[in-house]
CSV table of C-alpha atoms in Angstrom, one decimal:
chain,number,residue,atom,x,y,z
A,1,MET,CA,-6.9,11.3,17.4
A,2,MET,CA,-8.6,8.5,15.4
A,3,THR,CA,-6.8,5.2,16.0
A,4,VAL,CA,-6.5,2.5,13.2
A,5,ASN,CA,-9.0,0.4,15.1
A,6,ASP,CA,-11.5,3.3,15.4
A,7,PHE,CA,-11.1,4.0,11.7
A,8,PHE,CA,-11.6,0.4,10.8
A,9,GLU,CA,-15.0,0.1,12.6
A,10,LEU,CA,-16.3,3.2,10.8
A,11,PHE,CA,-14.9,1.8,7.5
A,12,LEU,CA,-16.9,-1.4,8.0
A,13,LYS,CA,-20.1,0.7,8.3
A,14,GLU,CA,-19.2,2.5,5.1
A,15,LEU,CA,-18.7,-0.7,3.3
A,16,GLN,CA,-22.2,-1.9,4.1
A,17,ASP,CA,-23.5,0.9,1.8
A,18,ALA,CA,-20.7,0.7,-0.8
A,19,PRO,CA,-21.1,-2.5,-2.8
A,20,ASN,CA,-18.7,-1.2,-5.5
A,21,MET,CA,-15.8,-1.4,-3.1
A,22,ARG,CA,-16.5,-4.9,-1.7
A,23,GLY,CA,-14.8,-6.7,-4.5
A,24,TYR,CA,-11.5,-5.1,-3.4
A,25,TYR,CA,-12.2,-4.8,0.4
A,26,LYS,CA,-13.5,-8.3,1.1
A,27,PHE,CA,-14.2,-7.9,4.8
A,28,LEU,CA,-17.9,-8.5,4.4
A,29,ASN,CA,-17.7,-11.3,1.8
A,30,ASN,CA,-16.4,-14.1,4.0
A,31,GLU,CA,-16.8,-14.3,7.7
A,32,ALA,CA,-14.3,-17.1,8.0
A,33,SER,CA,-11.4,-14.9,6.8
A,34,PHE,CA,-12.5,-11.7,8.5
A,35,GLU,CA,-10.0,-11.6,11.4
A,36,PHE,CA,-7.2,-12.5,9.0
A,37,ARG,CA,-8.0,-9.7,6.6
A,38,LYS,CA,-8.6,-7.2,9.4
A,39,ALA,CA,-5.2,-8.0,11.0
A,40,TYR,CA,-3.4,-7.5,7.8
A,41,PHE,CA,-5.2,-4.2,7.0
A,42,LEU,CA,-4.5,-2.8,10.5
A,43,GLN,CA,-0.9,-3.8,10.5
A,44,ARG,CA,-0.2,-2.0,7.2
A,45,LEU,CA,-2.2,1.1,8.1
A,46,GLN,CA,-0.4,1.3,11.4
A,47,TYR,CA,2.9,1.2,9.7
A,48,VAL,CA,2.0,4.2,7.6
A,49,SER,CA,0.6,6.0,10.7
A,50,ASP,CA,3.8,5.3,12.7
A,51,HIS,CA,5.9,7.0,10.1
A,52,ILE,CA,4.0,10.3,9.8
A,53,SER,CA,3.7,12.6,12.8
A,54,ASP,CA,3.9,16.3,11.8
A,55,THR,CA,0.4,17.5,10.8
A,56,ASN,CA,2.1,20.3,8.8
A,57,ALA,CA,3.9,17.7,6.6
A,58,SER,CA,3.1,17.7,2.9
A,59,ILE,CA,2.0,14.2,1.8
A,60,TRP,CA,1.5,12.6,-1.6
A,61,ASP,CA,-0.4,9.3,-1.7
A,62,CYS,CA,0.7,8.0,-5.1
A,63,GLY,CA,-1.7,5.3,-6.4
A,64,CYS,CA,-4.1,6.1,-3.6
A,65,GLY,CA,-6.8,3.8,-5.0
A,66,TYR,CA,-10.1,4.3,-3.3
A,67,GLY,CA,-8.3,6.8,-0.9
A,68,THR,CA,-8.6,4.7,2.3
A,69,THR,CA,-5.2,5.5,3.7
A,70,ALA,CA,-5.5,9.2,2.7
A,71,LEU,CA,-8.9,9.4,4.4
A,72,PHE,CA,-7.5,7.9,7.6
A,73,LEU,CA,-4.7,10.5,7.6
A,74,ALA,CA,-7.2,13.3,6.9
A,75,MET,CA,-9.3,12.1,9.9
A,76,ASN,CA,-6.1,12.7,12.0
A,77,GLY,CA,-5.5,16.2,10.6
A,78,PHE,CA,-3.0,15.5,7.9
A,79,ARG,CA,-3.4,17.2,4.5
A,80,VAL,CA,-2.9,14.6,1.7
A,81,TYR,CA,-2.7,14.9,-2.1
A,82,GLY,CA,-3.7,11.7,-3.8
A,83,THR,CA,-3.4,10.4,-7.4
A,84,THR,CA,-5.1,7.4,-8.8
A,85,LEU,CA,-6.3,5.8,-12.0
A,86,GLU,CA,-9.0,3.5,-13.2
A,87,PHE,CA,-12.4,2.9,-11.5
A,88,TYR,CA,-11.2,3.9,-8.0
A,89,PHE,CA,-11.5,7.6,-8.8
A,90,ASP,CA,-15.3,7.5,-9.3
A,91,GLU,CA,-15.9,6.4,-5.7
A,92,ILE,CA,-13.9,9.0,-3.9
A,93,ALA,CA,-16.3,11.9,-3.9
A,94,LYS,CA,-19.0,9.7,-2.2
A,95,ARG,CA,-16.4,8.5,0.3
A,96,LYS,CA,-15.4,12.0,1.3
A,97,ASN,CA,-19.0,12.8,1.9
A,98,TYR,CA,-19.3,9.8,4.3
A,99,TRP,CA,-16.1,10.7,6.2
A,100,LYS,CA,-17.1,14.4,6.6
A,101,GLN,CA,-19.2,13.3,9.6
A,102,TYR,CA,-16.1,12.1,11.4
A,103,GLY,CA,-13.4,14.7,10.4
A,104,ASN,CA,-12.2,17.1,7.8
A,105,ALA,CA,-12.3,14.9,4.7
A,106,ASP,CA,-11.5,18.0,2.6
A,107,LEU,CA,-7.9,17.6,3.8
A,108,PHE,CA,-7.7,14.8,1.2
A,109,GLU,CA,-7.5,16.2,-2.4
A,110,VAL,CA,-7.3,13.8,-5.3
A,111,ASP,CA,-6.5,13.9,-9.0
A,112,TYR,CA,-6.9,11.3,-11.8
A,113,ALA,CA,-3.3,11.3,-12.9
A,114,ASN,CA,-0.4,9.1,-14.1
A,115,VAL,CA,2.8,9.7,-12.1
A,116,PHE,CA,4.6,10.4,-15.4
A,117,ASP,CA,2.2,13.1,-16.5
A,118,ASN,CA,2.0,15.0,-13.1
A,119,SER,CA,4.0,18.3,-13.1
A,120,LEU,CA,4.7,18.3,-9.4
A,121,ASN,CA,7.1,20.8,-7.8
A,122,GLU,CA,10.6,19.9,-7.0
A,123,ASN,CA,11.1,19.4,-3.2
A,124,GLY,CA,7.4,19.6,-2.8
A,125,PHE,CA,6.7,16.7,-0.3
A,126,ASP,CA,7.8,15.5,3.1
A,127,HIS,CA,6.3,12.1,2.5
A,128,ILE,CA,5.3,9.9,-0.4
A,129,ILE,CA,3.2,6.9,0.3
A,130,VAL,CA,3.2,4.1,-2.2
A,131,GLN,CA,0.9,1.4,-1.0
A,132,ASP,CA,0.1,-1.7,-3.2
A,133,THR,CA,1.3,0.5,-6.1
A,134,LEU,CA,5.0,0.3,-6.7
A,135,HIS,CA,4.8,-3.1,-8.4
A,136,HIS,CA,2.4,-1.5,-10.9
A,137,ILE,CA,4.5,1.5,-11.9
A,138,GLU,CA,6.6,1.2,-15.1
A,139,PRO,CA,9.1,2.2,-16.1
A,140,LEU,CA,10.2,1.9,-12.5
A,141,GLN,CA,13.5,3.8,-12.7
A,142,GLU,CA,11.8,6.8,-14.3
A,143,ALA,CA,9.2,6.9,-11.5
A,144,LEU,CA,11.8,6.6,-8.7
A,145,HIS,CA,13.7,9.6,-10.2
A,146,ILE,CA,10.5,11.5,-10.1
A,147,PHE,CA,9.9,10.6,-6.5
A,148,ARG,CA,13.4,11.6,-5.6
A,149,ARG,CA,13.0,15.0,-7.4
A,150,VAL,CA,9.7,15.9,-5.7
A,151,LEU,CA,10.8,14.8,-2.2
A,152,LYS,CA,12.2,17.5,0.1
A,153,PRO,CA,15.7,17.0,1.5
A,154,ASN,CA,15.5,14.3,4.1
A,155,GLY,CA,11.9,13.5,2.9
A,156,GLN,CA,10.6,10.0,3.2
A,157,MET,CA,9.1,7.4,1.0
A,158,ILE,CA,6.7,4.9,2.8
A,159,ILE,CA,6.3,1.7,0.8
A,160,VAL,CA,3.7,-1.0,1.6
A,161,GLU,CA,4.2,-4.0,-0.7
A,162,GLU,CA,3.9,-7.7,-1.2
A,163,ASN,CA,7.1,-9.8,-0.6
A,164,GLY,CA,8.4,-10.8,-4.0
A,165,ASN,CA,10.3,-13.7,-2.5
A,166,ASN,CA,7.2,-15.4,-1.0
A,167,ILE,CA,7.2,-18.9,-2.4
A,168,ILE,CA,3.4,-19.5,-2.4
A,169,GLY,CA,2.7,-16.0,-3.7
A,170,ASN,CA,5.1,-16.5,-6.6
A,171,LEU,CA,3.5,-19.8,-7.5
A,172,LYS,CA,0.0,-18.1,-7.5
A,173,LEU,CA,1.3,-15.2,-9.6
A,174,PHE,CA,3.0,-17.4,-12.1
A,175,LYS,CA,-0.3,-19.3,-12.6
A,176,GLN,CA,-2.1,-16.0,-13.0
A,177,ARG,CA,0.2,-14.2,-15.4
A,178,GLY,CA,3.2,-16.4,-16.2
A,179,ASN,CA,6.3,-14.3,-16.6
A,180,LYS,CA,4.5,-11.4,-18.3
A,181,ARG,CA,5.5,-8.8,-15.7
A,182,ILE,CA,4.8,-5.7,-17.7
A,183,ILE,CA,1.8,-5.0,-19.9
A,184,THR,CA,0.2,-2.1,-21.8
A,185,ILE,CA,-3.3,-1.0,-21.1
A,186,TRP,CA,-5.6,1.6,-22.6
A,187,ASP,CA,-6.7,4.3,-20.2
A,188,GLU,CA,-10.1,5.6,-21.2
A,189,ARG,CA,-9.9,8.8,-19.3
A,190,LEU,CA,-6.4,9.7,-20.3
A,191,GLN,CA,-7.1,8.5,-23.8
A,192,LYS,CA,-3.8,6.8,-24.2
A,193,GLU,CA,-1.8,3.6,-23.6
A,194,ILE,CA,0.1,3.3,-20.4
A,195,LEU,CA,2.6,0.7,-19.2
A,196,LEU,CA,1.5,-1.3,-16.1
A,197,GLY,CA,3.5,-3.6,-13.9
A,198,ASN,CA,1.5,-6.9,-14.0
A,199,GLU,CA,1.7,-7.7,-10.3
A,200,ASN,CA,5.5,-7.2,-10.8
A,201,VAL,CA,6.3,-7.8,-7.1
A,202,ARG,CA,10.0,-7.8,-6.0
A,203,SER,CA,12.0,-9.0,-3.0
A,204,TRP,CA,13.5,-6.5,-0.6
A,205,LYS,CA,16.9,-7.2,-2.2
A,206,LYS,CA,15.6,-6.2,-5.6
A,207,TRP,CA,13.7,-3.1,-4.3
A,208,LYS,CA,16.9,-2.0,-2.6
A,209,ARG,CA,18.9,-2.3,-5.8
A,210,GLU,CA,16.3,-0.3,-7.7
A,211,PHE,CA,16.2,2.5,-5.1
A,212,GLU,CA,20.0,2.7,-4.9
A,213,GLN,CA,20.3,2.9,-8.7
A,214,ALA,CA,17.9,5.9,-8.5
A,215,GLY,CA,20.1,7.7,-6.0
A,216,PHE,CA,18.4,6.8,-2.7
A,217,SER,CA,20.4,5.6,0.3
A,218,CYS,CA,19.2,2.3,1.7
A,219,GLU,CA,22.0,1.9,4.3
A,220,ASP,CA,19.8,2.2,7.4
A,221,VAL,CA,16.6,0.8,6.0
A,222,ALA,CA,15.1,-2.1,8.0
A,223,PRO,CA,12.2,-3.7,6.1
A,224,GLU,CA,9.3,-5.0,8.2
A,225,TYR,CA,7.9,-8.4,7.1
A,226,ILE,CA,4.2,-9.2,8.0
A,227,ARG,CA,1.6,-11.9,7.5
A,228,PHE,CA,2.8,-15.4,7.8
A,229,TYR,CA,-0.2,-17.5,8.9
A,230,TYR,CA,-3.1,-18.5,6.7
A,231,PRO,CA,-6.7,-17.4,7.3
A,232,PHE,CA,-8.0,-20.7,8.8
A,233,LEU,CA,-5.7,-20.3,11.8
A,234,TYR,CA,-7.3,-17.0,12.7
A,235,ARG,CA,-10.5,-18.8,13.4
A,236,ARG,CA,-8.9,-20.7,16.3
A,237,ARG,CA,-6.9,-18.0,18.0
A,238,PRO,CA,-7.2,-14.3,18.5
A,239,ALA,CA,-5.4,-12.1,15.9
A,240,GLU,CA,-3.2,-10.7,18.7
A,241,THR,CA,-1.9,-14.2,19.4
A,242,MET,CA,-1.2,-14.8,15.7
A,243,ILE,CA,0.7,-11.6,15.3
A,244,ALA,CA,2.8,-12.3,18.5
A,245,LYS,CA,3.7,-15.7,17.0
A,246,GLU,CA,4.7,-14.0,13.7
A,247,ASN,CA,6.9,-11.6,15.6
A,248,VAL,CA,8.9,-14.6,16.9
A,249,LEU,CA,9.1,-16.3,13.5
A,250,ARG,CA,10.2,-13.1,11.9
A,251,LYS,CA,13.6,-13.4,13.6
A,252,LYS,CA,14.5,-16.3,11.4
A,253,ARG,CA,15.9,-14.8,8.2
A,254,TRP,CA,14.9,-17.6,5.8
A,255,ILE,CA,11.3,-17.7,7.2
A,256,ARG,CA,10.7,-14.0,6.9
A,257,GLU,CA,12.4,-13.9,3.5
A,258,TYR,CA,10.5,-16.7,1.8
A,259,PHE,CA,7.3,-17.3,3.7
A,260,PHE,CA,6.0,-13.9,4.9
A,261,PHE,CA,3.6,-12.3,2.5
A,262,GLY,CA,3.9,-8.6,3.1
A,263,ILE,CA,6.8,-6.2,3.3
A,264,ASN,CA,6.9,-2.6,4.5
A,265,PHE,CA,9.8,-0.2,4.3
A,266,SER,CA,10.6,3.5,4.5
A,267,ILE,CA,13.5,5.2,2.7
A,268,LYS,CA,14.7,8.8,3.2
A,269,SER,CA,15.8,11.1,0.4
A,270,CYS,CA,19.6,11.8,0.7
A,271,LYS,CA,19.6,15.0,-1.3
C-alpha cells in the first residue's frame, strides 16, 4: 500500500520535471509556504483515501484535473475513470508514464468530457469523487441528478471543497470576481460554449440544501472542516502541531463555520 506521505514524496520528484503543473501545484515555488501547502494537500487526499476501501469498487473522479487523486488511487490498486476539461488533459499521458514505475497507472483511464455530455450507465459507480470541482459545475441541480442516477444504490459521493462561509475567502473572491458566480466559456476541444461556476463556493448549509433537493439524504452527514491557520505559522511549528491545534478549534461551531478554509463531506445515495 502506498501511503499519502509516500505518494507526496514521489509527486514532488515528478513536479521537478513538470513545469506546466507548477502554477497549480505550488509546492516548489515558495519554500516559506511549503509545509502549509503540504499539510492541506495530505489532509484532503487522506480524506478521499479513508472513504474508499474496496479495490473492486467502480470510481468516477469527476473533474479530475491533472489526475493526481486518481493516480494515487491507482497506485493502491483502485480502478478509476476520470473526466476533465481544459489544459489539464494534455499532461495526463506524461503523468501516467511517470507513475508506471511505481504501480499500475493504467488503472486510471481518463476522457476529455463535460459531465452533461457523458452517457454513463445508470447505477454504474460505487463512488464519485468531486474534488475542487463542484463549485465549477453548472447547472448544479442537473449535475446532481446525473450523479444520483449513475451511483449504485448505497453508492457514495466524496466531495472536497472550499468553505463558502469562510469570511476571508469570501472577501478575496468578491475582489476577484464580484458577484458574477456563473460565467460562460468557450471550450476549444468541445467546440461549444459551456456554463462554468466562477469559484461559486457554498457553505455546508447551502450544499446540503442542494443535495437534498436533488434527492440525496444528508441526515447522517458530518462535514469535516480543515485548514484554519495561515502559512507563516507553519514556519514556527511542525505541521502535526498545527493540525492538532486545529482539531481543538474545530469543536467551536462559529470558528469552524466562518474561519476554516476547507470542507470535506461524503453523501450516500438513498435509492
